[in-house]
Amino acid sequence: MVRLSPRLRPLWPYLKPAYTHATRMVAPVTTKASQLSGGYLPAGYVETMEEAAASTGGRCVTVRRPETLTRTLPKGRPDRSAAYVPWLREHVRRVAVAELPHGRVLSPHSAVITANDDLLVEVSLYFGTSRAREHPIFLHPFPGMPLEVGGRLGLLALQGDSNYYHFMIDVLPRLGVLEQCPDVVPPELWYAPKATHFQRELLERMGIDLDRVVDSSETRHVVAETLIVASPPAMTIINPPWAVEYLRRKLRPPNIQRAAGRAIYVTRGAGMNNRR
C-alpha cells in the first residue's frame, strides 16, 4: 500500500527507485556497524533455497516443477483486453520446501537468514527490489535479539502480510505447498501474523491452532531449531491456478455455487500507484 500523502503520490515512480538506490549504498556501512556491535544483520546472501540448505546442513525438497501458464484473453465492456496481453503466458518457477537448521526470520519484512548469516534472497526480496543489498532491513542495523524457538517452526509470515490480499494469496498457499510435500515432517509451531481479526480468522479456517502461532506482529526476530520454509507459489501478483483452487477448497463454504451471469471487475480508480 502506498503510504505517501495524496500530494506526493504522483512522485512515487521516482521516489521508490531513489529509496532503493539509497538503501543499496548504505547497506555495506550498516552491515559493518551491525557486525562490530555483535548485531544480527546478514553478512552475505544466497540466492536459492537449495543453496541455503546445502550451506547449512539442511535439506531442500522440490514440490512442484517449473511450469508455463497460458491464459485466455478476457473480454468485456469497455474493452480493456490489451492490458492483459503481457500476462497471457507466464513462467512460474519451481516450488520447494527447505529445512534450515538454526534459520532466522527478521521482521517486519520477514527476511529469512541462514545459520551462516546469509540472506535467503529467493523468499526475502522486498517489493520493487532486485538485489539483496536493496532490502530495507539494511536501514535498521541494530535489531533486537531473536526469540529462540525449539523444534520445527513453520514460516508463514511474508512481506506485505498485513494486507488482506497478500495474506490470503501469498501467505496461505504456503500451507498448500506443505500439504503437497509429505516427505517433510509438519511444523510443531508457526511464525505468522495474528494481530488482525482477518489474519486470526483465516488461520483458524485453514486449520491452524492460534496457540501454536508465534505472532510475527509482536515477535520481530526469531531463530528456530529447524526453520521450515515453503516457497510461495509465485513471487508475483499472479498466482498459478492450483493455488487459487487450493484456497477455494479450504475456504469456500460447502454447497456454494457461482451465480450465473457476467462477472464485474472493479478497478482501483484512475489514480496511479494508489488503492482507493
Short mmCIF file of C-alpha atoms in Angstrom, two decimals:
data_model
loop_
_atom_site.label_atom_id
_atom_site.label_comp_id
_atom_site.label_asym_id
_atom_site.label_seq_id
_atom_site.Cartn_x
_atom_site.Cartn_y
_atom_site.Cartn_z
CA MET A 1 0.00 0.00 0.00
CA VAL A 2 1.29 3.47 -0.88
CA ARG A 3 1.52 5.48 2.34
CA LEU A 4 2.53 8.77 0.75
CA SER A 5 0.25 11.75 1.11
CA PRO A 6 -2.01 12.44 -1.89
CA ARG A 7 0.19 15.43 -2.78
CA LEU A 8 3.31 13.23 -3.08
CA ARG A 9 1.79 10.16 -4.72
CA PRO A 10 2.49 11.35 -8.28
CA LEU A 11 6.19 11.29 -7.35
CA TRP A 12 6.08 7.61 -6.32
CA PRO A 13 7.65 6.27 -9.59
CA TYR A 14 10.66 8.48 -8.88
CA LEU A 15 10.86 8.20 -5.08
CA LYS A 16 10.82 4.39 -4.98
CA PRO A 17 13.93 3.90 -7.20
CA ALA A 18 15.74 6.63 -5.25
CA TYR A 19 14.87 4.94 -1.95
CA THR A 20 16.06 1.57 -3.26
CA HIS A 21 19.33 3.04 -4.58
CA ALA A 22 20.00 4.79 -1.27
CA THR A 23 19.42 1.55 0.62
CA ARG A 24 21.93 -0.25 -1.60
CA MET A 25 24.51 2.48 -0.97
CA VAL A 26 24.24 2.45 2.83
CA ALA A 27 23.93 -1.34 3.21
CA PRO A 28 27.71 -2.00 3.45
CA VAL A 29 28.00 0.64 6.19
CA THR A 30 25.07 -0.61 8.25
CA THR A 31 26.21 -4.22 7.85
CA LYS A 32 29.66 -3.34 9.17
CA ALA A 33 28.18 -1.38 12.06
CA SER A 34 25.98 -4.36 12.91
CA GLN A 35 28.94 -6.75 12.85
CA LEU A 36 31.08 -4.51 15.08
CA SER A 37 28.32 -4.32 17.67
CA GLY A 38 27.51 -8.03 17.59
CA GLY A 39 24.29 -7.33 15.70
CA TYR A 40 22.15 -9.55 13.54
CA LEU A 41 22.12 -8.15 10.01
CA PRO A 42 23.08 -10.73 7.35
CA ALA A 43 26.72 -10.54 6.29
CA GLY A 44 26.18 -12.22 2.90
CA TYR A 45 23.46 -13.79 0.82
CA VAL A 46 22.43 -16.93 -1.04
CA GLU A 47 20.08 -16.82 -3.99
CA THR A 48 18.12 -20.07 -3.68
CA MET A 49 16.63 -22.37 -1.09
CA GLU A 50 18.82 -25.18 -2.41
CA GLU A 51 21.94 -23.11 -1.68
CA ALA A 52 20.67 -22.18 1.77
CA ALA A 53 20.03 -25.82 2.68
CA ALA A 54 23.32 -27.12 1.25
CA SER A 55 25.43 -24.48 3.01
CA THR A 56 23.91 -25.11 6.46
CA GLY A 57 23.44 -28.87 6.52
CA GLY A 58 19.72 -28.65 5.81
CA ARG A 59 17.51 -30.11 3.12
CA CYS A 60 15.50 -28.76 0.20
CA VAL A 61 12.70 -30.72 -1.46
CA THR A 62 11.18 -29.75 -4.81
CA VAL A 63 7.39 -29.89 -4.54
CA ARG A 64 6.30 -28.64 -7.98
CA ARG A 65 8.42 -28.33 -11.10
CA PRO A 66 8.58 -25.10 -13.13
CA GLU A 67 5.58 -24.52 -15.36
CA THR A 68 4.38 -22.14 -18.03
CA LEU A 69 0.90 -20.72 -17.57
CA THR A 70 -1.21 -20.00 -20.64
CA ARG A 71 -4.30 -17.84 -20.22
CA THR A 72 -7.13 -16.74 -22.49
CA LEU A 73 -7.80 -13.09 -23.19
CA PRO A 74 -10.75 -11.82 -21.13
CA LYS A 75 -13.44 -9.87 -22.93
CA GLY A 76 -15.66 -7.19 -21.51
CA ARG A 77 -17.25 -3.78 -21.92
CA PRO A 78 -15.44 -1.46 -22.29
CA ASP A 79 -12.71 -3.47 -23.98
CA ARG A 80 -9.57 -3.31 -21.82
CA SER A 81 -8.15 -6.61 -23.05
CA ALA A 82 -4.87 -5.05 -24.21
CA ALA A 83 -3.84 -4.65 -20.56
CA TYR A 84 -3.90 -8.44 -20.14
CA VAL A 85 -1.75 -9.29 -23.16
CA PRO A 86 1.62 -9.28 -21.28
CA TRP A 87 0.24 -11.87 -18.85
CA LEU A 88 -1.19 -14.40 -21.29
CA ARG A 89 1.96 -16.53 -20.90
CA GLU A 90 3.96 -16.60 -17.70
CA HIS A 91 6.77 -18.82 -16.45
CA VAL A 92 6.38 -19.90 -12.83
CA ARG A 93 9.48 -21.25 -11.15
CA ARG A 94 9.63 -24.47 -9.16
CA VAL A 95 8.06 -24.58 -5.70
CA ALA A 96 10.07 -26.09 -2.83
CA VAL A 97 10.30 -26.63 0.91
CA ALA A 98 13.55 -26.10 2.79
CA GLU A 99 14.52 -27.31 6.26
CA LEU A 100 17.09 -24.85 7.62
CA PRO A 101 18.88 -25.68 10.91
CA HIS A 102 19.06 -22.58 13.12
CA GLY A 103 17.41 -20.42 10.48
CA ARG A 104 16.26 -16.94 11.47
CA VAL A 105 13.42 -14.65 10.42
CA LEU A 106 13.76 -10.90 10.85
CA SER A 107 10.58 -8.84 10.61
CA PRO A 108 8.77 -6.55 9.84
CA HIS A 109 9.67 -7.70 6.31
CA SER A 110 10.10 -11.40 7.18
CA ALA A 111 13.63 -11.70 5.82
CA VAL A 112 14.96 -15.26 6.04
CA ILE A 113 18.56 -15.53 7.27
CA THR A 114 20.52 -18.77 7.41
CA ALA A 115 22.74 -20.06 10.20
CA ASN A 116 25.68 -18.68 8.19
CA ASP A 117 24.17 -15.18 8.38
CA ASP A 118 23.22 -15.21 4.70
CA LEU A 119 20.06 -13.52 3.47
CA LEU A 120 17.96 -16.03 1.52
CA VAL A 121 17.10 -13.87 -1.48
CA GLU A 122 14.55 -16.15 -3.14
CA VAL A 123 11.94 -15.74 -0.41
CA SER A 124 13.08 -12.39 1.02
CA LEU A 125 13.17 -9.87 -1.83
CA TYR A 126 11.17 -6.78 -0.95
CA PHE A 127 8.66 -5.09 -3.27
CA GLY A 128 10.43 -3.27 -6.08
CA THR A 129 13.91 -4.61 -5.29
CA SER A 130 16.13 -6.92 -7.33
CA ARG A 131 19.30 -7.20 -5.24
CA ALA A 132 19.98 -8.46 -1.74
CA ARG A 133 21.50 -5.16 -0.54
CA GLU A 134 18.36 -3.25 -1.53
CA HIS A 135 16.35 -4.91 1.23
CA PRO A 136 15.04 -2.39 3.80
CA ILE A 137 16.38 -4.45 6.73
CA PHE A 138 19.74 -2.82 6.00
CA LEU A 139 18.28 0.51 7.10
CA HIS A 140 17.93 -0.89 10.64
CA PRO A 141 21.38 -2.19 11.71
CA PHE A 142 20.57 -2.96 15.33
CA PRO A 143 17.61 -5.35 15.59
CA GLY A 144 16.87 -6.93 18.94
CA MET A 145 17.95 -10.41 19.98
CA PRO A 146 15.95 -13.25 18.40
CA LEU A 147 13.49 -15.36 20.32
CA GLU A 148 14.82 -18.93 20.36
CA VAL A 149 12.19 -21.47 19.33
CA GLY A 150 12.78 -25.16 19.84
CA GLY A 151 11.63 -27.85 17.44
CA ARG A 152 10.28 -27.22 13.95
CA LEU A 153 8.96 -23.72 13.19
CA GLY A 154 6.95 -23.25 10.00
CA LEU A 155 7.30 -19.87 8.30
CA LEU A 156 4.09 -18.26 7.07
CA ALA A 157 4.94 -14.57 7.58
CA LEU A 158 5.80 -12.75 4.38
CA GLN A 159 6.34 -9.23 3.14
CA GLY A 160 3.05 -7.33 2.93
CA ASP A 161 1.16 -9.84 5.09
CA SER A 162 -0.68 -7.04 6.93
CA ASN A 163 -2.59 -6.57 3.67
CA TYR A 164 -5.68 -8.77 3.19
CA TYR A 165 -4.86 -9.67 -0.42
CA HIS A 166 -1.22 -10.57 0.21
CA PHE A 167 -2.10 -12.52 3.34
CA MET A 168 -4.66 -14.63 1.51
CA ILE A 169 -2.89 -15.07 -1.85
CA ASP A 170 0.78 -15.09 -0.83
CA VAL A 171 0.79 -16.47 2.74
CA LEU A 172 -1.95 -19.11 2.92
CA PRO A 173 -0.92 -21.09 -0.20
CA ARG A 174 2.33 -21.93 1.59
CA LEU A 175 0.20 -24.35 3.59
CA GLY A 176 -0.84 -25.89 0.28
CA VAL A 177 2.82 -26.32 -0.65
CA LEU A 178 3.46 -28.21 2.60
CA GLU A 179 0.33 -30.29 2.02
CA GLN A 180 1.87 -31.50 -1.26
CA CYS A 181 5.15 -32.45 0.44
CA PRO A 182 4.59 -35.49 2.68
CA ASP A 183 8.37 -36.07 2.82
CA VAL A 184 8.70 -33.09 5.17
CA VAL A 185 7.55 -33.56 8.76
CA PRO A 186 4.92 -30.90 9.61
CA PRO A 187 5.99 -28.00 11.83
CA GLU A 188 5.14 -28.03 15.52
CA LEU A 189 4.78 -24.24 15.67
CA TRP A 190 4.16 -21.47 13.15
CA TYR A 191 5.61 -17.99 12.69
CA ALA A 192 2.77 -15.87 11.33
CA PRO A 193 0.98 -12.57 11.97
CA LYS A 194 -2.20 -12.71 14.04
CA ALA A 195 -2.69 -9.07 15.03
CA THR A 196 -5.84 -8.51 12.98
CA HIS A 197 -9.19 -10.24 13.00
CA PHE A 198 -8.93 -11.40 9.38
CA GLN A 199 -5.50 -12.96 9.99
CA ARG A 200 -6.75 -14.92 13.01
CA GLU A 201 -9.95 -15.96 11.26
CA LEU A 202 -8.22 -17.17 8.11
CA LEU A 203 -5.53 -19.05 10.02
CA GLU A 204 -8.20 -20.87 12.03
CA ARG A 205 -10.20 -21.67 8.90
CA MET A 206 -7.04 -23.18 7.44
CA GLY A 207 -6.78 -25.46 10.48
CA ILE A 208 -4.03 -23.58 12.33
CA ASP A 209 -4.29 -23.57 16.14
CA LEU A 210 -3.60 -19.97 17.19
CA ASP A 211 -1.99 -21.21 20.40
CA ARG A 212 0.72 -22.73 18.21
CA VAL A 213 1.45 -19.46 16.41
CA VAL A 214 4.38 -17.18 17.31
CA ASP A 215 2.95 -13.77 16.38
CA SER A 216 5.28 -12.08 13.89
CA SER A 217 3.45 -8.80 14.54
CA GLU A 218 4.84 -8.79 18.08
CA THR A 219 7.92 -11.02 17.90
CA ARG A 220 10.04 -9.36 15.27
CA HIS A 221 13.02 -11.71 15.34
CA VAL A 222 13.12 -15.49 15.81
CA VAL A 223 15.66 -18.26 15.45
CA ALA A 224 14.39 -21.82 15.17
CA GLU A 225 15.98 -25.14 15.92
CA THR A 226 14.73 -26.02 12.44
CA LEU A 227 13.06 -23.42 10.26
CA ILE A 228 10.62 -24.85 7.70
CA VAL A 229 10.38 -22.55 4.69
CA ALA A 230 7.82 -23.26 1.98
CA SER A 231 8.27 -21.01 -1.02
CA PRO A 232 5.17 -19.10 -2.13
CA PRO A 233 3.52 -20.44 -5.31
CA ALA A 234 4.77 -17.33 -7.11
CA MET A 235 6.55 -14.17 -6.06
CA THR A 236 4.49 -12.05 -8.48
CA ILE A 237 0.96 -10.74 -8.14
CA ILE A 238 -0.35 -13.52 -10.39
CA ASN A 239 -0.56 -16.98 -8.90
CA PRO A 240 -0.91 -20.37 -10.64
CA PRO A 241 -4.39 -21.93 -10.84
CA TRP A 242 -3.61 -24.71 -8.35
CA ALA A 243 -3.04 -22.13 -5.58
CA VAL A 244 -6.40 -20.46 -6.22
CA GLU A 245 -8.17 -23.84 -6.31
CA TYR A 246 -6.47 -24.79 -3.03
CA LEU A 247 -7.87 -21.67 -1.34
CA ARG A 248 -11.32 -22.31 -2.77
CA ARG A 249 -11.25 -25.86 -1.45
CA LYS A 250 -10.16 -24.79 2.01
CA LEU A 251 -12.16 -21.59 2.47
CA ARG A 252 -15.34 -21.77 0.39
CA PRO A 253 -18.36 -22.98 2.37
CA PRO A 254 -19.88 -26.24 1.08
CA ASN A 255 -22.75 -26.16 -1.42
CA ILE A 256 -21.87 -22.67 -2.65
CA GLN A 257 -22.08 -22.34 -6.42
CA ARG A 258 -21.06 -19.45 -8.63
CA ALA A 259 -24.06 -17.39 -9.70
CA ALA A 260 -24.92 -17.23 -13.36
CA GLY A 261 -24.25 -14.03 -15.27
CA ARG A 262 -21.40 -11.77 -16.21
CA ALA A 263 -18.54 -11.04 -13.82
CA ILE A 264 -18.00 -7.48 -12.63
CA TYR A 265 -14.43 -6.13 -12.48
CA VAL A 266 -13.90 -3.27 -10.03
CA THR A 267 -10.86 -1.11 -10.80
CA ARG A 268 -8.70 0.75 -8.31
CA GLY A 269 -9.67 4.11 -9.75
CA ALA A 270 -7.90 6.46 -12.09
CA GLY A 271 -5.02 7.39 -9.78
CA MET A 272 -1.68 5.73 -10.46
CA ASN A 273 0.14 3.97 -7.59
CA ASN A 274 -2.85 4.31 -5.33
CA ARG A 275 -5.52 1.98 -3.95
CA ARG A 276 -8.82 3.67 -3.44
#
